[in-house]
Short mmCIF file of C-alpha atoms in Angstrom, two decimals:
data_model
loop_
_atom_site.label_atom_id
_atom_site.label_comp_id
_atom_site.label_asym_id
_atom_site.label_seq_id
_atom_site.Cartn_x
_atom_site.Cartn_y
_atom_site.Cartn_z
CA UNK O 1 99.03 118.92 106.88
CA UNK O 2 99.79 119.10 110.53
CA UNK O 3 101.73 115.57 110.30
CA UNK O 4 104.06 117.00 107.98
CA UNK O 5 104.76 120.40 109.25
CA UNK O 6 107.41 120.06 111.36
CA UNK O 7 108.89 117.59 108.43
CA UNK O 8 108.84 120.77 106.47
CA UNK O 9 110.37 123.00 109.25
CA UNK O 10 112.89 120.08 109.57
CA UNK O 11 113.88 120.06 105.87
CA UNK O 12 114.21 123.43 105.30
CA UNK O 13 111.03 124.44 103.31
CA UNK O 14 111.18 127.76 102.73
CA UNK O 15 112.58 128.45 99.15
CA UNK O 16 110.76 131.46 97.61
CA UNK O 17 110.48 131.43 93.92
CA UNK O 18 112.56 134.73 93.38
CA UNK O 19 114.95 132.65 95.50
CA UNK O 20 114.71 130.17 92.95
CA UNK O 21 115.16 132.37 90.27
CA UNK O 22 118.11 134.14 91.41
CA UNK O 23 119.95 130.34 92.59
CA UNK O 24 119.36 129.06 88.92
CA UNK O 25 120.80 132.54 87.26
CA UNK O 26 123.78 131.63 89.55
CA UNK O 27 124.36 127.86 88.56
CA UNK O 28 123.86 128.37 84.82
CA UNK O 29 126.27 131.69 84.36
CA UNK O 30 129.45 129.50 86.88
CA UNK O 31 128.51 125.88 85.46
CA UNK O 32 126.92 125.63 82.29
CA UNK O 33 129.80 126.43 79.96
CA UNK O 34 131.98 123.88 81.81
CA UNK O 35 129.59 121.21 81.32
CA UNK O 36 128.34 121.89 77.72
CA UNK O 37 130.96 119.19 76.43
CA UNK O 38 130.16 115.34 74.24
CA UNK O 39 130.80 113.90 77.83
CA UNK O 40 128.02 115.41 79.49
CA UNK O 41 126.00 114.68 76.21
CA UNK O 42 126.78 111.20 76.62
CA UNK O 43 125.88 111.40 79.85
CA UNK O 44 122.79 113.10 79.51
CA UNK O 45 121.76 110.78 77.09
CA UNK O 46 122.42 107.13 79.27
CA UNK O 47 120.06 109.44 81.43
CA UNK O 48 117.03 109.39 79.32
CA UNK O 49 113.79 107.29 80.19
CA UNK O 50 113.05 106.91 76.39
CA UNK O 51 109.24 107.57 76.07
CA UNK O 52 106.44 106.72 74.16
CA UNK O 53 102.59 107.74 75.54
CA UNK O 54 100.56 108.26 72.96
CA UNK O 55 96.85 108.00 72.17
CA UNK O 56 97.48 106.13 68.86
CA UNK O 57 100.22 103.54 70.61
CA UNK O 58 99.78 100.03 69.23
CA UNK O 59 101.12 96.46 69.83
CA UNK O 60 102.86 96.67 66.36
CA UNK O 61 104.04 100.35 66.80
CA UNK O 62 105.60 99.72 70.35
CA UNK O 63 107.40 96.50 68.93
CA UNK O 64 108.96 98.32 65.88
CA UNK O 65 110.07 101.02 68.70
CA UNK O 66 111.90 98.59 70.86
CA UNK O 67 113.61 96.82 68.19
CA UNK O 68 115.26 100.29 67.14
CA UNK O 69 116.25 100.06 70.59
CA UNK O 70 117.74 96.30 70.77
CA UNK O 71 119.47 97.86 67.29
CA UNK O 72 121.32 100.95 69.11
CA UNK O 73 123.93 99.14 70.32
CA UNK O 74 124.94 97.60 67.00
CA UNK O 75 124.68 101.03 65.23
CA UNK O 76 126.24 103.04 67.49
CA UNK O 77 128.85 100.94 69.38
CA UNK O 78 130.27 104.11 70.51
CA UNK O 79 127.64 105.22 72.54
CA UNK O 80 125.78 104.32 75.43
CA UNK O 81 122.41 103.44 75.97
CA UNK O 82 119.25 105.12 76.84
CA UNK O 83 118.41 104.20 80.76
CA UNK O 84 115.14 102.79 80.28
CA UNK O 85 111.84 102.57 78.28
CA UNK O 86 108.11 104.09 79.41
CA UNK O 87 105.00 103.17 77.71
CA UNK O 88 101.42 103.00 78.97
CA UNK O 89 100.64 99.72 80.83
CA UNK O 90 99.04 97.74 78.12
CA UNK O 91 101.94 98.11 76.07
CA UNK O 92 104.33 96.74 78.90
CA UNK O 93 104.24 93.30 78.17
CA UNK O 94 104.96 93.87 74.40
CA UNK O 95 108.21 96.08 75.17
CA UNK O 96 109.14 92.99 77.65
CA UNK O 97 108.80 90.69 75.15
CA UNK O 98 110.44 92.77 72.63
CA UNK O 99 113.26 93.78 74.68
CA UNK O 100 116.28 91.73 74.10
CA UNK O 101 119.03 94.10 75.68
CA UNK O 102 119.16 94.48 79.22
CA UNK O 103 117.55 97.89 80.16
CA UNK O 104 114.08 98.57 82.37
CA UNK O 105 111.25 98.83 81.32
CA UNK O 106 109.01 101.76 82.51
CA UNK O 107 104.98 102.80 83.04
CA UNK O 108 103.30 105.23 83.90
CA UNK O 109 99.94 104.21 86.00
CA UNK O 110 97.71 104.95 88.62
CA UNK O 111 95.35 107.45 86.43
CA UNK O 112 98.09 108.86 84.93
CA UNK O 113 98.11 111.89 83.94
CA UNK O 114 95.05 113.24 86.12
CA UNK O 115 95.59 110.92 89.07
CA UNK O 116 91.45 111.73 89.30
CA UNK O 117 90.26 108.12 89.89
CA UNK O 118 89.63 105.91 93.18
CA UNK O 119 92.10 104.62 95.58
CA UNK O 120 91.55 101.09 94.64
CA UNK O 121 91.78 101.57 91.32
CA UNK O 122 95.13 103.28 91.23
CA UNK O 123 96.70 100.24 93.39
CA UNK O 124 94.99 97.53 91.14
CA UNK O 125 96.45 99.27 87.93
CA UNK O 126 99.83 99.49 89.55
CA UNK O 127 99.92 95.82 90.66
CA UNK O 128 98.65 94.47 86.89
CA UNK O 129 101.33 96.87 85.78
CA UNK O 130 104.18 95.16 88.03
CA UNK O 131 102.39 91.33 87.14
CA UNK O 132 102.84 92.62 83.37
CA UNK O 133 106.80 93.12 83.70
CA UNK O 134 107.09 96.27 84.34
CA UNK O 135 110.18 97.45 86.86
CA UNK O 136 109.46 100.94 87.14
CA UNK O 137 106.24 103.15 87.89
CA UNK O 138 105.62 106.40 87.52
CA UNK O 139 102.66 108.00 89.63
CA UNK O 140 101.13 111.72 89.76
CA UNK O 141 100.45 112.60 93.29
CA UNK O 142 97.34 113.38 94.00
CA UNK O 143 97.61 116.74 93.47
CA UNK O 144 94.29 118.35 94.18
CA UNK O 145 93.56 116.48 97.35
CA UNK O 146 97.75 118.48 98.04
CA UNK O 147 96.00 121.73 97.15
CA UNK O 148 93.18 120.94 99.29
CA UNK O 149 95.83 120.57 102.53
CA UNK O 150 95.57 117.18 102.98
CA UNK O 151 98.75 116.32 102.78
CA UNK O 152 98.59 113.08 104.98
CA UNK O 153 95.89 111.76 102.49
CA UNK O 154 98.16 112.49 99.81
CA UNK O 155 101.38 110.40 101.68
CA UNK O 156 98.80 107.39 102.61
CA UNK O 157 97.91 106.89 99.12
CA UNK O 158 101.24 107.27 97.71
CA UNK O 159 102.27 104.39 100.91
CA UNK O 160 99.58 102.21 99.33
CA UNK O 161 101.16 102.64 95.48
CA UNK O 162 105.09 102.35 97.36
CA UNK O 163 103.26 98.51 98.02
CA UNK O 164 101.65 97.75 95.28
CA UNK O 165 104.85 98.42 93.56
CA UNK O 166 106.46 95.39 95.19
CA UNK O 167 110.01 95.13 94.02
CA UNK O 168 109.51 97.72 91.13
CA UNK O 169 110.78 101.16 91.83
CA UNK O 170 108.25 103.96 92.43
CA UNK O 171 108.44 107.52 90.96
CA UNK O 172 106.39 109.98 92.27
CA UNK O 173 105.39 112.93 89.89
CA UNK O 174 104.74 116.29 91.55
CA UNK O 175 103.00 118.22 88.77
CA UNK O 176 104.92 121.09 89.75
CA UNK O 177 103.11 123.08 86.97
CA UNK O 178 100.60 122.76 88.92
CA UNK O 179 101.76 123.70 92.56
CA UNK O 180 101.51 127.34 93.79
CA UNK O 181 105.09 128.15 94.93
CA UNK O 182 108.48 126.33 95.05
CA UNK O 183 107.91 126.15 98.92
CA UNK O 184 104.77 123.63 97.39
CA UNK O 185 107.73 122.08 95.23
CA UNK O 186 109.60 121.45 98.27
CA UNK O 187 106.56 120.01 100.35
CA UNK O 188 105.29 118.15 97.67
CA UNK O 189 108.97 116.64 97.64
CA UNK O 190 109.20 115.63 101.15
CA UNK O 191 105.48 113.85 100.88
CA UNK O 192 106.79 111.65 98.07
CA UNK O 193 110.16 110.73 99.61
CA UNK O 194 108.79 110.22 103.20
CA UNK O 195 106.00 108.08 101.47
CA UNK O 196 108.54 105.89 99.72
CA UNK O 197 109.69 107.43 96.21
CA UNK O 198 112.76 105.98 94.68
CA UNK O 199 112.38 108.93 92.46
CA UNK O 200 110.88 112.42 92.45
CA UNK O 201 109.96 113.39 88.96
CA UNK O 202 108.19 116.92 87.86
CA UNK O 203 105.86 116.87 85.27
CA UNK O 204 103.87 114.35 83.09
CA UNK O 205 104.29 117.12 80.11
CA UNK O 206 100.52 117.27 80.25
CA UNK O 207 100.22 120.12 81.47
CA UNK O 208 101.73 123.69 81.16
CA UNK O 209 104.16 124.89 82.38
CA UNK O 210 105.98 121.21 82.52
CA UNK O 211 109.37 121.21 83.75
CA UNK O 212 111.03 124.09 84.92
CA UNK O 213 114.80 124.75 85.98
CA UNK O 214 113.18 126.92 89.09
CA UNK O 215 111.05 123.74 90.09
CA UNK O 216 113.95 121.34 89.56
CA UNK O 217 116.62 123.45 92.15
CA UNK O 218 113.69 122.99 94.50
CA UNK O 219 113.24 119.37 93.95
CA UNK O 220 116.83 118.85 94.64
CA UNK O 221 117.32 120.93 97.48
CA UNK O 222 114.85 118.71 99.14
CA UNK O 223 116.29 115.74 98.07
CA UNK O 224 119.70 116.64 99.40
CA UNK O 225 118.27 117.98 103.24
CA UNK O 226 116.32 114.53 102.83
CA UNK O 227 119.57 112.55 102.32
CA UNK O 228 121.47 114.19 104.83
CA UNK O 229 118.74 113.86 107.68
CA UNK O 230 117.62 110.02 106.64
CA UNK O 231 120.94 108.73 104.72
CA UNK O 232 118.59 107.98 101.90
CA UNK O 233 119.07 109.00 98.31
CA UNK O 234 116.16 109.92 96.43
CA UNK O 235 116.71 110.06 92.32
CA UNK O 236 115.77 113.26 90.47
CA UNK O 237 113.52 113.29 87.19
CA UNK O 238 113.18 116.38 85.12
CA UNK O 239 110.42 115.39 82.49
CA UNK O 240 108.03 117.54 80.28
CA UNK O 241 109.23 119.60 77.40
CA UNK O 242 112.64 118.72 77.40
CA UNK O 243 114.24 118.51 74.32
CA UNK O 244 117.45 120.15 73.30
CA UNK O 245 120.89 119.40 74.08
CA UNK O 246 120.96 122.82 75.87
CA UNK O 247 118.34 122.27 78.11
CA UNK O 248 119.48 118.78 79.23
CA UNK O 249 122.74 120.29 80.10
CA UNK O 250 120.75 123.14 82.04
CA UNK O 251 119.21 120.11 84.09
CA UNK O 252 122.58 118.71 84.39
CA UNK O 253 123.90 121.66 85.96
CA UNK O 254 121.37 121.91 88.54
CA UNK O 255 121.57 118.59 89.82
CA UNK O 256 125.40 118.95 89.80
CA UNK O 257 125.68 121.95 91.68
CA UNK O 258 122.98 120.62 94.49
CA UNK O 259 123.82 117.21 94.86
CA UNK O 260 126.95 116.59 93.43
CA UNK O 261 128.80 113.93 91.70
CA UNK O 262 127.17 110.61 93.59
CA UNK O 263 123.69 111.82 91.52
CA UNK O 264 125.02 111.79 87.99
CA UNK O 265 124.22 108.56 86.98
CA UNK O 266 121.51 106.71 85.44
CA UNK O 267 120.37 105.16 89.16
CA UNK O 268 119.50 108.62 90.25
CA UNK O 269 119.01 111.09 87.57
CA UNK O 270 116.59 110.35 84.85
CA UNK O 271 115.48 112.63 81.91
CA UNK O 272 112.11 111.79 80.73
CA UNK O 273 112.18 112.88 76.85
CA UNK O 274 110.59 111.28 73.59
CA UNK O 275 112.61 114.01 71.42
CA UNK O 276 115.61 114.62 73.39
CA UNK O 277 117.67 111.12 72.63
CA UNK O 278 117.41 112.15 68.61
CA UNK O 279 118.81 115.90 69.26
CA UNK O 280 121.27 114.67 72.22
CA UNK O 281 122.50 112.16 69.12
CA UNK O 282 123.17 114.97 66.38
CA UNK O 283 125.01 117.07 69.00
CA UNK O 284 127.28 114.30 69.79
CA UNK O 285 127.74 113.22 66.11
CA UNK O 286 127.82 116.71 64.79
CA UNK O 287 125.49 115.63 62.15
CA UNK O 288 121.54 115.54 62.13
CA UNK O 289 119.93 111.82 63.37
CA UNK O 290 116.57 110.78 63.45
CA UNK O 291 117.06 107.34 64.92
CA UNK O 292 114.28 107.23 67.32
#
């Protein structure tokens, strides 16, 4: 931990979770009647990492999945697309194949969701993952090693993933379920993104309590004192639970408010959601759809 101490000093963590609480109240009640509007469904939706991790997953399922995908643009011409697909790394090559729009494809890896296995085989898994096609990776941090205060241990592992990645973008998950405080949030933030995360994600859904709006203020005040100190911008991805129009908008809010404008787009600000892009749909057609 003592590596990263005076990065936390530097960045500013110190949120409390009444804090939090009270800066989340305050969004919601000014912004979230402005942005509940078809735009910012629209939006919301071109945001979603449209997921599929399931025990049952086959080759044959997965396929039939992407195709309703390459599909969406002929049935709904009006809308846009989903920002990318995430499947488990053995079904990465069959949504590649599959795939005949042009959107990225996804994994999650590295132990996911525990992140409870060896060093070496976290990096190999990533690097079979990236061979297989895949452009993005999602990684849980390793979050009891965080717990235990090695927090350098946890950065040189995540340095080792950042290369294995090669050209694929990484995205780190905090587990934030699973961290003690949003001052953790906020520490567990600054790890990732001074490790090398292209994005900062909170939950796998795994585990409970999975995304929260208290966590996700905390993520992005640490991504915005990150940008302003390095210049860098770190995405944002709320993930876990979230399913209704009104809670994507919630989401929304937050990441307006904190970090403005530049974020709201599908290169930083990513909703991972298996549900979400079927009730996002009805909301914007005024009609129930179960495309998806």
């Amino acid at each position: 931990m003592e590596k990263f101490q005076p990065l936390y000093n530097d960045y500013g963590c110190t949120l409390t979770d009444e804090q939090a609480k009270r800066a989340v109240a305050d969004i919601l009640e000014k912004e979230f009647d402005a942005n509940n509007n078809v735009e910012v469904w629209k939006r919301c939706f071109n945001s979603i990492d449209l997921t599929k991790l399931n025990t049952t997953d086959t080759v044959e399922g997965i396929a039939a999945w992407v195709e309703k995908v390459n599909m969406f643009p002929i049935d709904y011409p009006q809308m846009p697309s989903v920002a990318a697909l995430c499947v488990y790394p053995s079904m990465v090559e069959t949504a590649v194949n599959t795939l005949e729009i042009e959107l990225p494809v996804a994994s999650v890896c590295a132990c996911f969701p525990s992140s409870q296995t060896f060093i070496e085989a976290k990096v190999a898994e990533t690097a079979l993952t990236v061979a297989a096609g895949a452009s993005e990776i999602d990684v849980v941090m390793s979050v009891g090693t965080y717990l235990s205060g090695r927090h350098t241990e946890v950065s040189d592992e995540l340095i080792e993933l950042k290369s294995a990645c090669r050209n694929a973008h990484l995205k780190v998950i905090l587990e934030t379920g699973s961290l003690p405080s949003m001052k953790d949030v906020q520490q567990a933030s600054v790890i990732a993104m001074c490790s090398g995360a292209d994005f900062i994600k909170t939950s796998t859904g795994k585990t409970s309590p999975a995304a929260t709006l208290e966590a996700a203020y905390a993520m992005c005040t640490a991504i915005k004192a990150y940008y302003e100190k390095t210049g860098r911008r770190v995405g944002f991805k709320p993930a876990g639970g979230i399913s209704t129009t009104e809670e994507a908008v919630q989401y929304y809010s937050i990441v307006k408010a904190v970090l403005g404008d530049e974020w709201l787009n599908n290169r930083l600000f990513r909703i991972g959601a298996s549900r979400l892009a079927n009730n996002l749909l009805a909301s914007i057609l005024g009609k129930e759809v179960k495309y998806f």
